[in-house]
Amino acid sequence: MTARQQAHLTVHPLFDIGEIDQRIFGSFVEHMGRCVYSGVFEPAHPTADSAGFRGDVTALVRELGVGLVRYPGGNFVSGYDWRDGVGPVGDRPTRLDLAWRSLEPNTVGIDEFLPWARRNGLEPMMAVNLGTAGPKEAAELVEYCNLAEGTATARERAANGHPTPHAVRTWCLGNEMDGPWQIGHTTAAEYGRRAAEAGKAMRLVDPGIELVACGSSFRHMPTFGAWEDTVAELTLDVADYMSMHAYYDGTADRRDYLASGQRLERFIRDVVATCDAVSARLGSSRRMMISLDEWNVWSSAAASSPVGEGQDHEISHAPRITEDPYQALDAVVLGDLIIGILNHADRVKIGCLSLLVNVSAPILTEPGGGASKQAIFHPFAAAAHTARGRALSTRLTAPAFRTPSHGDVLQVAAAVTHDPATGQAAVFATNRGSEPVELTIDHSAFGAFDLKSAHTLTAADPRSPGDLGLVPLDRIHPGARTSTLLLPPESWTLAEAVTRS
C-alpha cells in the first residue's frame, strides 16, 4: 500500500501578514456584451426595481459577497465620453463602442450605476478615459461626482436629479494603456506623464480621493517590469496603487492550470518588488499598494483569450460575448487564486473579479428569464463571507507538484485568516494534485483552536455546474494541538474554527 501524502501547516496568531481589506472581494461591471444590458439592468424584467435594475441579480450579488464594483471599463472606457451617460435618458446619444464593436445607447451611465451601487452597499471604483480623453475630462468627472455645490458641473449633477454628491473614493487612471488593442495605446513614459497630470488635476478637485495607475495588462506582456518601473517613477507622487490584471486559461495543460495560484503569487511579488525599488531609488517613503482590478479564470470548457474577444461579430447592441460555462475544475483554480490574494493581504488591497454578470462571470442571466450561479460563484462567496480580520503568515511543507511549464510547485497551497475581535478563523487549502493529501494543522500557539467545520469542492464533482457548491468534508479530525484534514484530489477546502489566543 502506498503511503498517503502528507502536508504540514503551522499557524500562529502573531505570524501576521496584514489586515484584510474587504475590497479584495470586489467585481467589475463593464459595458461589454450583456454585462449591463439584460445583465444587471433590464427594466422590463419581472424583478426589476423602479430604476430598471434586476432584483434577482442584485440578490445574487449580495449572496456573492461583493463589496466593491469597478465601472465602466475596461477597454470600453478608453473611447467613452462620460457625458453621454448623464442627463435625460431620452436625450442621450447612441454611440458605436469601438472596444467591443457594439451599439451603446447610454441608457445606463454614472447617474444610474452609482446610485444602484450605493443602494446595495457596493463601493464604486470609477475609471477615467485616458485613451481618447485626458486630464481635463478626468477632473470634470471627479467634479461632477464629488463636488457638493458651487460650480456649473456640480449644479448639472443636481439638475440631473442627484443633489447629493456620488462621493466616489477610488479612481483608475485609464485602463491597460500598454496594450496595442487599447484605443489610445501609448508608451510607459507618455502614459506615466498623462496619468500624473490627470491625477494632479483630479486631486485638486478632491484631495481625498485615491488613485490607481495602470500596470501591465498581463504578466507576459513584452514590456512587463519595465512598464511598472517607468510608470511608478512618474506617478509615485499621485498614485496610491499599481494595477494588476491576471487571467488564467482553463484550456491550458491541466497541471499548468492547477498551478495558477502559484503563478499569481509570483506575479504579485514581482510587481511589489518593482514598485518598491522605484521608491527606494527615489528616496521616497511612499509604498504603492496593489489593485488587482481584473482577475479571473478562463473557462476550461471553451477556448478563450483575454484580449480582443468579441470583435469579430456583427455590430449590435449587447451581443453575447464570452458567456462560457464554468466547470468544477475552474472553481478549484479560482479558489486557489483567492489563497494567493489572501497571502499578500499586506499589499493587495483591491480585487475585482472580472466580470460580474454574463461575461466570464459568476452570474448568468437570460433576458426576461432567470439568473443562475456559475461554478466559480461558490469559492468566491465562501471566502468573501469568512475571510475576516487579518491574514496570517503560514509555515507550509508539502510534496512537490510537477508542471510542464512552471516546474515544481507545492501540491498544497494554504491561507489562514483570523479575526482577533471575534476569535473566528478560517483555513483555506487547495490540493493541486491527483492524489489525496493529509494536511496536519499545528495550531498549538493558540490557547484554543476549535475546528468547527470543513467544506470542500472537487474538480471531479459529477454535479452539473449550476448545482455545484461546497459539500461537507468527510475526513476531519480536530485536536487540542493539531488537527487534520484529508484533502481530496484536485480540491479546494474551507475549514472554520473558533479560537482563543
PDB file of N, CA and C in Angstrom, residues 356-428:
ATOM      1  N   LEU A 356     -18.838  40.752 -13.551  1.00  0.00           N
ATOM      2  CA  LEU A 356     -19.815  40.365 -12.537  1.00  0.00           C
ATOM      3  C   LEU A 356     -20.940  39.492 -13.101  1.00  0.00           C
ATOM      4  N   VAL A 357     -21.427  39.837 -14.304  1.00  0.00           N
ATOM      5  CA  VAL A 357     -22.582  39.144 -14.868  1.00  0.00           C
ATOM      6  C   VAL A 357     -22.339  38.819 -16.339  1.00  0.00           C
ATOM      7  N   ASN A 358     -22.616  37.599 -16.719  1.00  0.00           N
ATOM      8  CA  ASN A 358     -22.680  37.096 -18.097  1.00  0.00           C
ATOM      9  C   ASN A 358     -21.342  36.963 -18.819  1.00  0.00           C
ATOM     10  N   VAL A 359     -20.460  37.938 -18.731  1.00  0.00           N
ATOM     11  CA  VAL A 359     -19.205  37.902 -19.485  1.00  0.00           C
ATOM     12  C   VAL A 359     -18.133  37.268 -18.599  1.00  0.00           C
ATOM     13  N   SER A 360     -17.839  35.956 -18.833  1.00  0.00           N
ATOM     14  CA  SER A 360     -16.862  35.231 -17.998  1.00  0.00           C
ATOM     15  C   SER A 360     -17.143  35.502 -16.525  1.00  0.00           C
ATOM     16  N   ALA A 361     -18.352  35.222 -16.112  1.00  0.00           N
ATOM     17  CA  ALA A 361     -18.845  35.753 -14.847  1.00  0.00           C
ATOM     18  C   ALA A 361     -19.383  34.674 -13.917  1.00  0.00           C
ATOM     19  N   PRO A 362     -19.481  34.987 -12.610  1.00  0.00           N
ATOM     20  CA  PRO A 362     -20.074  34.044 -11.662  1.00  0.00           C
ATOM     21  C   PRO A 362     -21.590  33.975 -11.750  1.00  0.00           C
ATOM     22  N   ILE A 363     -22.213  34.946 -12.429  1.00  0.00           N
ATOM     23  CA  ILE A 363     -23.671  35.007 -12.540  1.00  0.00           C
ATOM     24  C   ILE A 363     -24.059  35.045 -14.008  1.00  0.00           C
ATOM     25  N   LEU A 364     -25.036  34.226 -14.393  1.00  0.00           N
ATOM     26  CA  LEU A 364     -25.578  34.222 -15.755  1.00  0.00           C
ATOM     27  C   LEU A 364     -27.051  34.607 -15.715  1.00  0.00           C
ATOM     28  N   THR A 365     -27.496  35.316 -16.743  1.00  0.00           N
ATOM     29  CA  THR A 365     -28.907  35.672 -16.837  1.00  0.00           C
ATOM     30  C   THR A 365     -29.434  35.356 -18.229  1.00  0.00           C
ATOM     31  N   GLU A 366     -30.748  35.276 -18.320  1.00  0.00           N
ATOM     32  CA  GLU A 366     -31.438  35.235 -19.595  1.00  0.00           C
ATOM     33  C   GLU A 366     -32.412  36.409 -19.650  1.00  0.00           C
ATOM     34  N   PRO A 367     -32.489  37.106 -20.785  1.00  0.00           N
ATOM     35  CA  PRO A 367     -33.434  38.223 -20.888  1.00  0.00           C
ATOM     36  C   PRO A 367     -34.857  37.767 -20.578  1.00  0.00           C
ATOM     37  N   GLY A 368     -35.479  38.425 -19.638  1.00  0.00           N
ATOM     38  CA  GLY A 368     -36.826  38.071 -19.238  1.00  0.00           C
ATOM     39  C   GLY A 368     -36.931  36.804 -18.420  1.00  0.00           C
ATOM     40  N   GLY A 369     -35.798  36.125 -18.222  1.00  0.00           N
ATOM     41  CA  GLY A 369     -35.800  34.847 -17.526  1.00  0.00           C
ATOM     42  C   GLY A 369     -35.044  34.888 -16.222  1.00  0.00           C
ATOM     43  N   GLY A 370     -34.441  33.742 -15.878  1.00  0.00           N
ATOM     44  CA  GLY A 370     -33.820  33.602 -14.576  1.00  0.00           C
ATOM     45  C   GLY A 370     -32.378  34.060 -14.520  1.00  0.00           C
ATOM     46  N   ALA A 371     -31.859  34.090 -13.320  1.00  0.00           N
ATOM     47  CA  ALA A 371     -30.452  34.345 -13.040  1.00  0.00           C
ATOM     48  C   ALA A 371     -29.905  33.147 -12.293  1.00  0.00           C
ATOM     49  N   SER A 372     -28.717  32.712 -12.649  1.00  0.00           N
ATOM     50  CA  SER A 372     -28.165  31.497 -12.057  1.00  0.00           C
ATOM     51  C   SER A 372     -26.711  31.687 -11.678  1.00  0.00           C
ATOM     52  N   LYS A 373     -26.255  30.798 -10.798  1.00  0.00           N
ATOM     53  CA  LYS A 373     -24.865  30.814 -10.343  1.00  0.00           C
ATOM     54  C   LYS A 373     -24.014  29.911 -11.226  1.00  0.00           C
ATOM     55  N   GLN A 374     -22.807  30.386 -11.532  1.00  0.00           N
ATOM     56  CA  GLN A 374     -21.809  29.544 -12.180  1.00  0.00           C
ATOM     57  C   GLN A 374     -20.955  28.870 -11.104  1.00  0.00           C
ATOM     58  N   ALA A 375     -20.171  27.883 -11.522  1.00  0.00           N
ATOM     59  CA  ALA A 375     -19.345  27.138 -10.560  1.00  0.00           C
ATOM     60  C   ALA A 375     -18.413  28.050  -9.773  1.00  0.00           C
ATOM     61  N   ILE A 376     -17.846  29.072 -10.415  1.00  0.00           N
ATOM     62  CA  ILE A 376     -16.884  29.943  -9.727  1.00  0.00           C
ATOM     63  C   ILE A 376     -17.552  30.821  -8.674  1.00  0.00           C
ATOM     64  N   PHE A 377     -18.857  30.905  -8.693  1.00  0.00           N
ATOM     65  CA  PHE A 377     -19.582  31.670  -7.670  1.00  0.00           C
ATOM     66  C   PHE A 377     -19.247  31.168  -6.272  1.00  0.00           C
ATOM     67  N   HIS A 378     -19.132  29.856  -6.125  1.00  0.00           N
ATOM     68  CA  HIS A 378     -19.134  29.244  -4.800  1.00  0.00           C
ATOM     69  C   HIS A 378     -17.854  29.481  -3.990  1.00  0.00           C
ATOM     70  N   PRO A 379     -16.642  29.284  -4.534  1.00  0.00           N
ATOM     71  CA  PRO A 379     -15.472  29.583  -3.707  1.00  0.00           C
ATOM     72  C   PRO A 379     -15.343  31.071  -3.396  1.00  0.00           C
ATOM     73  N   PHE A 380     -15.723  31.921  -4.360  1.00  0.00           N
ATOM     74  CA  PHE A 380     -15.648  33.364  -4.106  1.00  0.00           C
ATOM     75  C   PHE A 380     -16.572  33.737  -2.954  1.00  0.00           C
ATOM     76  N   ALA A 381     -17.820  33.290  -3.003  1.00  0.00           N
ATOM     77  CA  ALA A 381     -18.772  33.624  -1.947  1.00  0.00           C
ATOM     78  C   ALA A 381     -18.322  33.077  -0.598  1.00  0.00           C
ATOM     79  N   ALA A 382     -17.813  31.847  -0.582  1.00  0.00           N
ATOM     80  CA  ALA A 382     -17.371  31.249   0.676  1.00  0.00           C
ATOM     81  C   ALA A 382     -16.252  32.075   1.308  1.00  0.00           C
ATOM     82  N   ALA A 383     -15.290  32.508   0.487  1.00  0.00           N
ATOM     83  CA  ALA A 383     -14.179  33.294   1.019  1.00  0.00           C
ATOM     84  C   ALA A 383     -14.626  34.696   1.413  1.00  0.00           C
ATOM     85  N   ALA A 384     -15.478  35.314   0.596  1.00  0.00           N
ATOM     86  CA  ALA A 384     -15.916  36.678   0.885  1.00  0.00           C
ATOM     87  C   ALA A 384     -16.661  36.767   2.206  1.00  0.00           C
ATOM     88  N   HIS A 385     -17.350  35.712   2.587  1.00  0.00           N
ATOM     89  CA  HIS A 385     -18.143  35.735   3.821  1.00  0.00           C
ATOM     90  C   HIS A 385     -17.379  35.226   5.041  1.00  0.00           C
ATOM     91  N   THR A 386     -16.188  34.662   4.853  1.00  0.00           N
ATOM     92  CA  THR A 386     -15.473  34.091   6.002  1.00  0.00           C
ATOM     93  C   THR A 386     -14.085  34.685   6.236  1.00  0.00           C
ATOM     94  N   ALA A 387     -13.438  35.252   5.223  1.00  0.00           N
ATOM     95  CA  ALA A 387     -12.088  35.801   5.389  1.00  0.00           C
ATOM     96  C   ALA A 387     -12.200  37.174   6.044  1.00  0.00           C
ATOM     97  N   ARG A 388     -11.999  37.216   7.327  1.00  0.00           N
ATOM     98  CA  ARG A 388     -12.169  38.445   8.096  1.00  0.00           C
ATOM     99  C   ARG A 388     -10.944  38.680   8.978  1.00  0.00           C
ATOM    100  N   GLY A 389     -10.744  39.954   9.309  1.00  0.00           N
ATOM    101  CA  GLY A 389      -9.686  40.278  10.259  1.00  0.00           C
ATOM    102  C   GLY A 389      -8.345  40.413   9.587  1.00  0.00           C
ATOM    103  N   ARG A 390      -7.436  39.486   9.895  1.00  0.00           N
ATOM    104  CA  ARG A 390      -6.071  39.578   9.411  1.00  0.00           C
ATOM    105  C   ARG A 390      -5.655  38.264   8.749  1.00  0.00           C
ATOM    106  N   ALA A 391      -4.785  38.391   7.757  1.00  0.00           N
ATOM    107  CA  ALA A 391      -4.194  37.209   7.143  1.00  0.00           C
ATOM    108  C   ALA A 391      -2.946  36.830   7.923  1.00  0.00           C
ATOM    109  N   LEU A 392      -2.810  35.539   8.197  1.00  0.00           N
ATOM    110  CA  LEU A 392      -1.662  35.044   8.955  1.00  0.00           C
ATOM    111  C   LEU A 392      -0.650  34.403   8.008  1.00  0.00           C
ATOM    112  N   SER A 393       0.614  34.647   8.293  1.00  0.00           N
ATOM    113  CA  SER A 393       1.684  34.011   7.533  1.00  0.00           C
ATOM    114  C   SER A 393       1.820  32.567   8.005  1.00  0.00           C
ATOM    115  N   THR A 394       1.742  31.633   7.082  1.00  0.00           N
ATOM    116  CA  THR A 394       1.788  30.217   7.437  1.00  0.00           C
ATOM    117  C   THR A 394       3.162  29.636   7.147  1.00  0.00           C
ATOM    118  N   ARG A 395       3.448  28.543   7.816  1.00  0.00           N
ATOM    119  CA  ARG A 395       4.633  27.738   7.505  1.00  0.00           C
ATOM    120  C   ARG A 395       4.111  26.422   6.958  1.00  0.00           C
ATOM    121  N   LEU A 396       4.359  26.181   5.674  1.00  0.00           N
ATOM    122  CA  LEU A 396       3.752  25.053   4.980  1.00  0.00           C
ATOM    123  C   LEU A 396       4.817  24.183   4.350  1.00  0.00           C
ATOM    124  N   THR A 397       4.734  22.882   4.609  1.00  0.00           N
ATOM    125  CA  THR A 397       5.537  21.907   3.873  1.00  0.00           C
ATOM    126  C   THR A 397       4.579  20.961   3.171  1.00  0.00           C
ATOM    127  N   ALA A 398       4.905  20.627   1.921  1.00  0.00           N
ATOM    128  CA  ALA A 398       4.013  19.787   1.129  1.00  0.00           C
ATOM    129  C   ALA A 398       4.827  19.128   0.023  1.00  0.00           C
ATOM    130  N   PRO A 399       4.307  18.048  -0.566  1.00  0.00           N
ATOM    131  CA  PRO A 399       5.012  17.401  -1.670  1.00  0.00           C
ATOM    132  C   PRO A 399       5.123  18.339  -2.864  1.00  0.00           C
ATOM    133  N   ALA A 400       6.108  18.064  -3.712  1.00  0.00           N
ATOM    134  CA  ALA A 400       6.273  18.832  -4.944  1.00  0.00           C
ATOM    135  C   ALA A 400       5.227  18.402  -5.964  1.00  0.00           C
ATOM    136  N   PHE A 401       4.842  19.331  -6.797  1.00  0.00           N
ATOM    137  CA  PHE A 401       3.847  19.099  -7.841  1.00  0.00           C
ATOM    138  C   PHE A 401       4.488  19.526  -9.160  1.00  0.00           C
ATOM    139  N   ARG A 402       4.764  18.566 -10.023  1.00  0.00           N
ATOM    140  CA  ARG A 402       5.466  18.825 -11.280  1.00  0.00           C
ATOM    141  C   ARG A 402       4.493  19.344 -12.346  1.00  0.00           C
ATOM    142  N   THR A 403       4.857  20.469 -12.973  1.00  0.00           N
ATOM    143  CA  THR A 403       4.048  21.020 -14.056  1.00  0.00           C
ATOM    144  C   THR A 403       4.891  21.101 -15.330  1.00  0.00           C
ATOM    145  N   PRO A 404       4.259  21.014 -16.505  1.00  0.00           N
ATOM    146  CA  PRO A 404       5.025  21.058 -17.754  1.00  0.00           C
ATOM    147  C   PRO A 404       5.733  22.384 -18.002  1.00  0.00           C
ATOM    148  N   SER A 405       5.089  23.515 -17.615  1.00  0.00           N
ATOM    149  CA  SER A 405       5.625  24.826 -17.989  1.00  0.00           C
ATOM    150  C   SER A 405       6.189  25.628 -16.822  1.00  0.00           C
ATOM    151  N   HIS A 406       5.860  25.241 -15.599  1.00  0.00           N
ATOM    152  CA  HIS A 406       6.214  26.082 -14.457  1.00  0.00           C
ATOM    153  C   HIS A 406       7.070  25.355 -13.426  1.00  0.00           C
ATOM    154  N   GLY A 407       7.613  24.209 -13.798  1.00  0.00           N
ATOM    155  CA  GLY A 407       8.491  23.484 -12.894  1.00  0.00           C
ATOM    156  C   GLY A 407       7.745  22.914 -11.717  1.00  0.00           C
ATOM    157  N   ASP A 408       8.463  22.740 -10.602  1.00  0.00           N
ATOM    158  CA  ASP A 408       7.868  22.192  -9.393  1.00  0.00           C
ATOM    159  C   ASP A 408       7.193  23.302  -8.583  1.00  0.00           C
ATOM    160  N   VAL A 409       5.957  23.051  -8.182  1.00  0.00           N
ATOM    161  CA  VAL A 409       5.261  23.929  -7.240  1.00  0.00           C
ATOM    162  C   VAL A 409       4.768  23.041  -6.113  1.00  0.00           C
ATOM    163  N   LEU A 410       4.388  23.641  -4.998  1.00  0.00           N
ATOM    164  CA  LEU A 410       3.841  22.857  -3.905  1.00  0.00           C
ATOM    165  C   LEU A 410       2.493  22.275  -4.303  1.00  0.00           C
ATOM    166  N   GLN A 411       2.271  21.021  -3.963  1.00  0.00           N
ATOM    167  CA  GLN A 411       0.996  20.388  -4.280  1.00  0.00           C
ATOM    168  C   GLN A 411      -0.142  21.002  -3.480  1.00  0.00           C
ATOM    169  N   VAL A 412       0.169  21.494  -2.281  1.00  0.00           N
ATOM    170  CA  VAL A 412      -0.835  22.106  -1.413  1.00  0.00           C
ATOM    171  C   VAL A 412      -0.536  23.599  -1.280  1.00  0.00           C
ATOM    172  N   ALA A 413      -1.569  24.402  -1.393  1.00  0.00           N
ATOM    173  CA  ALA A 413      -1.490  25.824  -1.088  1.00  0.00           C
ATOM    174  C   ALA A 413      -2.446  26.099   0.063  1.00  0.00           C
ATOM    175  N   ALA A 414      -2.105  27.068   0.905  1.00  0.00           N
ATOM    176  CA  ALA A 414      -2.964  27.355   2.059  1.00  0.00           C
ATOM    177  C   ALA A 414      -2.870  28.821   2.446  1.00  0.00           C
ATOM    178  N   ALA A 415      -3.962  29.331   2.979  1.00  0.00           N
ATOM    179  CA  ALA A 415      -4.014  30.656   3.584  1.00  0.00           C
ATOM    180  C   ALA A 415      -4.857  30.557   4.843  1.00  0.00           C
ATOM    181  N   VAL A 416      -4.526  31.382   5.830  1.00  0.00           N
ATOM    182  CA  VAL A 416      -5.245  31.383   7.101  1.00  0.00           C
ATOM    183  C   VAL A 416      -5.627  32.809   7.451  1.00  0.00           C
ATOM    184  N   THR A 417      -6.875  32.988   7.845  1.00  0.00           N
ATOM    185  CA  THR A 417      -7.325  34.300   8.303  1.00  0.00           C
ATOM    186  C   THR A 417      -7.811  34.189   9.741  1.00  0.00           C
ATOM    187  N   HIS A 418      -7.678  35.304  10.481  1.00  0.00           N
ATOM    188  CA  HIS A 418      -8.028  35.285  11.906  1.00  0.00           C
ATOM    189  C   HIS A 418      -8.532  36.658  12.292  1.00  0.00           C
ATOM    190  N   ASP A 419      -9.681  36.685  12.934  1.00  0.00           N
ATOM    191  CA  ASP A 419     -10.249  37.935  13.435  1.00  0.00           C
ATOM    192  C   ASP A 419     -10.081  37.963  14.950  1.00  0.00           C
ATOM    193  N   PRO A 420      -9.097  38.709  15.465  1.00  0.00           N
ATOM    194  CA  PRO A 420      -8.865  38.720  16.918  1.00  0.00           C
ATOM    195  C   PRO A 420     -10.073  39.216  17.705  1.00  0.00           C
ATOM    196  N   ALA A 421     -10.889  40.070  17.091  1.00  0.00           N
ATOM    197  CA  ALA A 421     -12.033  40.632  17.814  1.00  0.00           C
ATOM    198  C   ALA A 421     -13.104  39.591  18.096  1.00  0.00           C
ATOM    199  N   THR A 422     -13.290  38.656  17.183  1.00  0.00           N
ATOM    200  CA  THR A 422     -14.355  37.649  17.342  1.00  0.00           C
ATOM    201  C   THR A 422     -13.822  36.256  17.628  1.00  0.00           C
ATOM    202  N   GLY A 423     -12.525  36.045  17.371  1.00  0.00           N
ATOM    203  CA  GLY A 423     -11.958  34.714  17.523  1.00  0.00           C
ATOM    204  C   GLY A 423     -12.202  33.804  16.325  1.00  0.00           C
ATOM    205  N   GLN A 424     -12.887  34.283  15.313  1.00  0.00           N
ATOM    206  CA  GLN A 424     -13.165  33.459  14.142  1.00  0.00           C
ATOM    207  C   GLN A 424     -11.898  33.293  13.294  1.00  0.00           C
ATOM    208  N   ALA A 425     -11.677  32.077  12.837  1.00  0.00           N
ATOM    209  CA  ALA A 425     -10.529  31.782  11.977  1.00  0.00           C
ATOM    210  C   ALA A 425     -10.996  30.918  10.816  1.00  0.00           C
ATOM    211  N   ALA A 426     -10.271  31.000   9.720  1.00  0.00           N
ATOM    212  CA  ALA A 426     -10.579  30.183   8.551  1.00  0.00           C
ATOM    213  C   ALA A 426      -9.279  29.697   7.931  1.00  0.00           C
ATOM    214  N   VAL A 427      -9.278  28.441   7.527  1.00  0.00           N
ATOM    215  CA  VAL A 427      -8.150  27.847   6.806  1.00  0.00           C
ATOM    216  C   VAL A 427      -8.633  27.513   5.397  1.00  0.00           C
ATOM    217  N   PHE A 428      -7.949  28.050   4.398  1.00  0.00           N
ATOM    218  CA  PHE A 428      -8.257  27.771   3.003  1.00  0.00           C
ATOM    219  C   PHE A 428      -7.128  26.917   2.443  1.00  0.00           C
TER     220      PHE A 428
END
